[in-house]
Coordinates of C-alpha atoms and ligand atoms in Angstrom, one line a residue:
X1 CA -4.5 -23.9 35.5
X2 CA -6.5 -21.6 34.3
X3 CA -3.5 -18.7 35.3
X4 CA -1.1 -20.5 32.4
X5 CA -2.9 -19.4 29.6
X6 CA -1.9 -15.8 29.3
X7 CA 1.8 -17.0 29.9
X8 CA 1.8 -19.3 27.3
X9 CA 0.6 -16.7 25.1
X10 CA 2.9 -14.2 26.0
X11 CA 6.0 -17.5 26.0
X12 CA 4.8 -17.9 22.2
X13 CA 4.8 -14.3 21.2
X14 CA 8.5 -14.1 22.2
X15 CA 9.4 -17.2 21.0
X16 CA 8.3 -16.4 17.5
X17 CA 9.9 -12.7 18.1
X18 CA 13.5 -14.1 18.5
X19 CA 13.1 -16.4 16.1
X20 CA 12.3 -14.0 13.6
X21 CA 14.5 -10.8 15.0
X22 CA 17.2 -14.1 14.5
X23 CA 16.5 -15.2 10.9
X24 CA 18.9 -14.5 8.2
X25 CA 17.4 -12.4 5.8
X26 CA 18.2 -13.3 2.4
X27 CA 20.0 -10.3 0.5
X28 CA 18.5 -11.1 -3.1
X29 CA 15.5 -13.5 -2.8
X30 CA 17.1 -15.9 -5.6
X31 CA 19.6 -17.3 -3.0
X32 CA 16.7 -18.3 -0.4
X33 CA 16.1 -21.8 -2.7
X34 CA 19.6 -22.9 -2.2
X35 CA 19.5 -22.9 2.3
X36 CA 16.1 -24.3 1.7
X37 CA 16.0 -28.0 1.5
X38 CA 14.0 -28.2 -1.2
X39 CA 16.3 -30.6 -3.1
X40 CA 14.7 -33.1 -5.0
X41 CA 10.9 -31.7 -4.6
X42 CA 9.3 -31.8 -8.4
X43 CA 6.9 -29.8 -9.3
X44 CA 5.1 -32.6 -11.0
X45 CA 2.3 -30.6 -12.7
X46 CA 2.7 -27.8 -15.2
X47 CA -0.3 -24.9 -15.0
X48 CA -0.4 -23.2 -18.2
X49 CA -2.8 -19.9 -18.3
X50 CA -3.6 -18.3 -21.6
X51 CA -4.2 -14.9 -20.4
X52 CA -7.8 -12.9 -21.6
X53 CA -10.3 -14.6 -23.8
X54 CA -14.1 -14.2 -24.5
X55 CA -15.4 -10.6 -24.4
X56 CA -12.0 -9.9 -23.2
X57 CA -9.3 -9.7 -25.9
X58 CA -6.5 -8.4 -24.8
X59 CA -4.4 -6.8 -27.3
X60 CA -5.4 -6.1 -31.0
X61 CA -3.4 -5.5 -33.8
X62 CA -6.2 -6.0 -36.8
X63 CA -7.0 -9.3 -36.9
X64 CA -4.9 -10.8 -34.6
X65 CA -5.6 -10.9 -30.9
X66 CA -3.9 -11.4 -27.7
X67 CA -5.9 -14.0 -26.6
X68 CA -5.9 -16.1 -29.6
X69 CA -2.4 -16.0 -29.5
X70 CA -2.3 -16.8 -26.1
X71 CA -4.3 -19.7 -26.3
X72 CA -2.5 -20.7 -29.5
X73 CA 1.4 -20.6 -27.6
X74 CA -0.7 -22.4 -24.5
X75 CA -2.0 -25.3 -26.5
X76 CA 1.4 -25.9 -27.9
X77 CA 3.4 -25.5 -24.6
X78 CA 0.8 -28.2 -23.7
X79 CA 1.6 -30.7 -26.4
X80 CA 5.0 -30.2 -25.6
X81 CA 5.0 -31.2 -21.9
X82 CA 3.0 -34.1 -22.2
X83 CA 5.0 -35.3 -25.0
X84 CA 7.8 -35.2 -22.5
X85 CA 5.8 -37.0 -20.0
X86 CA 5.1 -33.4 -18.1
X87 CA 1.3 -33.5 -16.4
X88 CA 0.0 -30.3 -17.5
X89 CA -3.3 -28.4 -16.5
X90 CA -4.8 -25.2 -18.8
X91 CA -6.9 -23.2 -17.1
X92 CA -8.4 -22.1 -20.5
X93 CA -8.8 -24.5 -23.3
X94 CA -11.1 -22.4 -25.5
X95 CA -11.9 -19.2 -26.5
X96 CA -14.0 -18.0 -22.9
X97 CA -13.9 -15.7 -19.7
X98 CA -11.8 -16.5 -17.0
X99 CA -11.5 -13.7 -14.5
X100 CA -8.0 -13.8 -12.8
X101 CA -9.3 -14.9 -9.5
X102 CA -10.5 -18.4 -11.4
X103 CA -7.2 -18.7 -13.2
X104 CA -5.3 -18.4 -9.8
X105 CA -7.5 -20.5 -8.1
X106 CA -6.8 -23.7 -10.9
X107 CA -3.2 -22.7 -10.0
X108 CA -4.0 -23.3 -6.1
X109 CA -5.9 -26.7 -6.6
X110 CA -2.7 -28.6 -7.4
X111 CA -0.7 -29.6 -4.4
X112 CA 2.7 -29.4 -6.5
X113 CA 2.8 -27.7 -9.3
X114 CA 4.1 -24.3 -10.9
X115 CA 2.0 -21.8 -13.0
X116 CA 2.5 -20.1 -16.5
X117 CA 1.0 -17.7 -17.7
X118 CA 0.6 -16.3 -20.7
X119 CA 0.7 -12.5 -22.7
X120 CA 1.3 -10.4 -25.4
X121 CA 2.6 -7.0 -24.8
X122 CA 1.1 -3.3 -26.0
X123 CA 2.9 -0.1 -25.8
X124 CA 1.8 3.2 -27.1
X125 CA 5.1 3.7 -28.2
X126 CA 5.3 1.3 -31.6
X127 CA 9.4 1.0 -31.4
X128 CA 8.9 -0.9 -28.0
X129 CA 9.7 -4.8 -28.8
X130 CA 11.0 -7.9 -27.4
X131 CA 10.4 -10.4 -24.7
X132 CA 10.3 -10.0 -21.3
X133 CA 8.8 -12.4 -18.2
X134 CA 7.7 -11.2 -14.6
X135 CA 7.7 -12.9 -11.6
X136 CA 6.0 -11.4 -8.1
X137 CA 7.9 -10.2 -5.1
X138 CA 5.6 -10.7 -2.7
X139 CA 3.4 -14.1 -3.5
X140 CA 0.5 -15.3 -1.1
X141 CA 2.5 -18.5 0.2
X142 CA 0.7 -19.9 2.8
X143 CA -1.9 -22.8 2.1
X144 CA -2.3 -22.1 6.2
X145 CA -3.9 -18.9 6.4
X146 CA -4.1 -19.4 10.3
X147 CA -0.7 -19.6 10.8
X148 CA -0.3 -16.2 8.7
X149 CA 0.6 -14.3 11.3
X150 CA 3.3 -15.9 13.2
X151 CA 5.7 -13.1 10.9
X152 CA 9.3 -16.0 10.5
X153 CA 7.0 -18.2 8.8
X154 CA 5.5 -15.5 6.7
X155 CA 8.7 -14.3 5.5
X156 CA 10.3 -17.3 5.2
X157 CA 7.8 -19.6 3.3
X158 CA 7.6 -16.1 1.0
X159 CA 10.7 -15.7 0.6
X160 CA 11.8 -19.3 -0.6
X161 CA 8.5 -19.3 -3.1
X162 CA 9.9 -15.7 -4.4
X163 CA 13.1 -17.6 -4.9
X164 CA 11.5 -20.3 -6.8
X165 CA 9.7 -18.0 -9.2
X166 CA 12.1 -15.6 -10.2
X167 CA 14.4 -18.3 -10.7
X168 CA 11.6 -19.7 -13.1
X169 CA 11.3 -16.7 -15.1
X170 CA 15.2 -16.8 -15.8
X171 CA 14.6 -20.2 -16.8
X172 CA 12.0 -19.4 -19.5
X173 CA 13.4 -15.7 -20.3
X174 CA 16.9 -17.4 -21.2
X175 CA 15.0 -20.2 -23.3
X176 CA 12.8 -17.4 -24.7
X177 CA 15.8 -15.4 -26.1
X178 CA 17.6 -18.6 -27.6
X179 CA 14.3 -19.9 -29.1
X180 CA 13.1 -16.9 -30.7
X181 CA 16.3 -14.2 -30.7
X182 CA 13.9 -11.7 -30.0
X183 CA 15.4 -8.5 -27.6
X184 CA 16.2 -9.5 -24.1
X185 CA 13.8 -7.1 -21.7
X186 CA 14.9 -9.4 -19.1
X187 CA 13.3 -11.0 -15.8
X188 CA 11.0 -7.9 -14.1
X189 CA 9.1 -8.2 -11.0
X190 CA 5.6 -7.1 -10.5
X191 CA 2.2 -7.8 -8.4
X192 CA 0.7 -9.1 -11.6
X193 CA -2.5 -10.5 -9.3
X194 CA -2.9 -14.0 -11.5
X195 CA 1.1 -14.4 -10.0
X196 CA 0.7 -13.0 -6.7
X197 CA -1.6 -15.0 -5.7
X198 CA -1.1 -18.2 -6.6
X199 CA 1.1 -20.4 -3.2
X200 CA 3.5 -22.2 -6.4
X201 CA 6.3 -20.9 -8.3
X202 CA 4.7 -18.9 -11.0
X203 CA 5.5 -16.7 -14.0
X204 CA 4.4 -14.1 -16.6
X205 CA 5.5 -14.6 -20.1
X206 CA 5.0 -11.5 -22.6
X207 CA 5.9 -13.1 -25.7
X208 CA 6.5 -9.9 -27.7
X209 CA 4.9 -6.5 -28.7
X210 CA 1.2 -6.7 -30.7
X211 CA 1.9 -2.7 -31.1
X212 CA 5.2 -3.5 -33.3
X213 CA 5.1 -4.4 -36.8
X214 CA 8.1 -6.9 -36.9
X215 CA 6.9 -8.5 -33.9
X216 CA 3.0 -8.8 -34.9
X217 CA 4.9 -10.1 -38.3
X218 CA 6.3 -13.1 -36.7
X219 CA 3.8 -13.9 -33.9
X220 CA 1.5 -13.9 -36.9
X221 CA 3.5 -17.1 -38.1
X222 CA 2.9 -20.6 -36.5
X223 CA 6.5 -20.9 -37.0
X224 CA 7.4 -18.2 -34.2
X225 CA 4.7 -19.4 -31.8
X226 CA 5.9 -23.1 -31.8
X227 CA 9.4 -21.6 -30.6
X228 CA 8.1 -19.8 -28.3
X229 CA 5.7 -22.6 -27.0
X230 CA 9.4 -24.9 -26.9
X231 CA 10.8 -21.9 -24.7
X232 CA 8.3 -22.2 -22.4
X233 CA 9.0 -26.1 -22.4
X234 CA 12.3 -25.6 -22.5
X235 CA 12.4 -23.1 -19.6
X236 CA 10.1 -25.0 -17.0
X237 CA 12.3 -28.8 -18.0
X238 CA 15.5 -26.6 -17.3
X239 CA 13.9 -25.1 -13.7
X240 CA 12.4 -28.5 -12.5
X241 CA 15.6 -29.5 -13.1
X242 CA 17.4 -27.6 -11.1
X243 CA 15.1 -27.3 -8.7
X244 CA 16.1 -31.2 -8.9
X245 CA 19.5 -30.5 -8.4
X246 CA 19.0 -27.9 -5.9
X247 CA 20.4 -25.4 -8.2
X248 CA 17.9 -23.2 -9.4
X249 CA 19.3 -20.0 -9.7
X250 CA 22.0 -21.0 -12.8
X251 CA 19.7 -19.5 -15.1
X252 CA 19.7 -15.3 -13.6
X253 CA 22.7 -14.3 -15.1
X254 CA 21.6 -15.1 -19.3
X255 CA 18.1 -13.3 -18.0
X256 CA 19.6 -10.2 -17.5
X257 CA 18.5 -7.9 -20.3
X258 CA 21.1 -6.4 -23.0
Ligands
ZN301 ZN1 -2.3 -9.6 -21.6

């Protein structure tokens, strides 16, 4: 009996080879949501992430600072949601220190939900302006970090979540641009670490440029940040949505930028 062990072993191994040597790979990771089966699975609770705070600003353009604003947009995204009977979850709610590792891990806690978070831009060149949102390609999926390294459910369970969130971004991009009319920079993807590594869609909004004068000028007004606070809305209603559906790539297309 004893003698079966390494065999099953080695039956496993090439089990899970074929199956992954057979696996269609996705050309553009937006497509994965639609051969998923996800239809109808709600993200039922909204994670919204001011970015910085405390000791750590962010950026500064005189007075006004990247985390104030970014608490400011979260706490009206917030409102927002809940108004439309959206569960919602900051993982800031004041003015203190989160470092990203504890803003991922309030991401992780909920068993269905997606993530937000939340930024203001700086560039040392002062023409640079606009709105842009990030997504990450490669997103720790897996809940089951035993299972990790059987490689088809690696690359499937990433790929599908990869999917999800860059279909989020579009979401909130295209809101973001219809909202505010500010310049399309479009849908990016980057290993921000507070995205990577949270297992639900996520995104990165970067609500305009605290290095530009027309941009600090309307950030400055609460007008500007309630507009972008009903993109964000807007954007994750419009993704659960079709997510709902089973559609959620609609939205890539009015991301791209101009
Ligand atoms: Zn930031």
């Amino acid at each position: 009996m004893r003698r079966a062990f390494p065999w099953l072993g080695v039956l496993l191994l090439t089990v899970s080879f074929v199956w992954f040597v057979r696996l269609p790979v996705p050309m553009h990771p937006a497509a994965a949501p639609r051969q998923s089966g996800v239809r109808g699975e709600q993200p039922l609770v909204v994670v919204l992430d001011p970015g910085h705070g405390g000791q750590d600003s962010g950026a500064i353009c005189g007075t006004v600072t990247e985390k104030d604003l970014t608490l400011d947009v979260a706490l009206r995204t917030e409102l927002l949601l809940r108004a439309d009977g959206c569960a919602t979850v900051l993982t800031r709610a004041n003015d203190r220190y989160l470092s990203l590792a504890e803003r991922a891990a309030v991401g992780n806690r909920e068993d269905n939900s997606l993530f937000v978070s939340i930024h203001f831009n700086d560039e040392a060149r002062a023409t640079a302006s606009g709105v842009e949102t990030y997504y990450a390609p490669r997103q720790s999926a897996s809940r089951f970090g035993f299972l990790s390294w059987l490689p088809f459910l690696q690359r499937t369970e990433a790929s599908l979540l990869t999917g999800k969130s860059e279909s989020l971004a579009s979401y909130i991009q295209a809101a973001l641009i219809v909202r505010t009319g500010a310049v399309n920079r479009g849908i990016k993807a980057e290993q921000f670490y507070v995205i990577a590594n949270v297992r639900h869609p996520a995104a990165l909004v970067e609500g305009g440029f605290l290095t530009n004068k027309s941009d600090v000028t309307r950030l400055a007004t609460a007008e500007y940040r309630q507009q972008i606070a009903a993109a964000i809305s807007d954007g994750v209603h419009r993704y659960r949505e079709a997510i709902r559906q089973g559609e959620p790539t609609l939205a890539l297309a009015a991301a791209r930028p101009e």
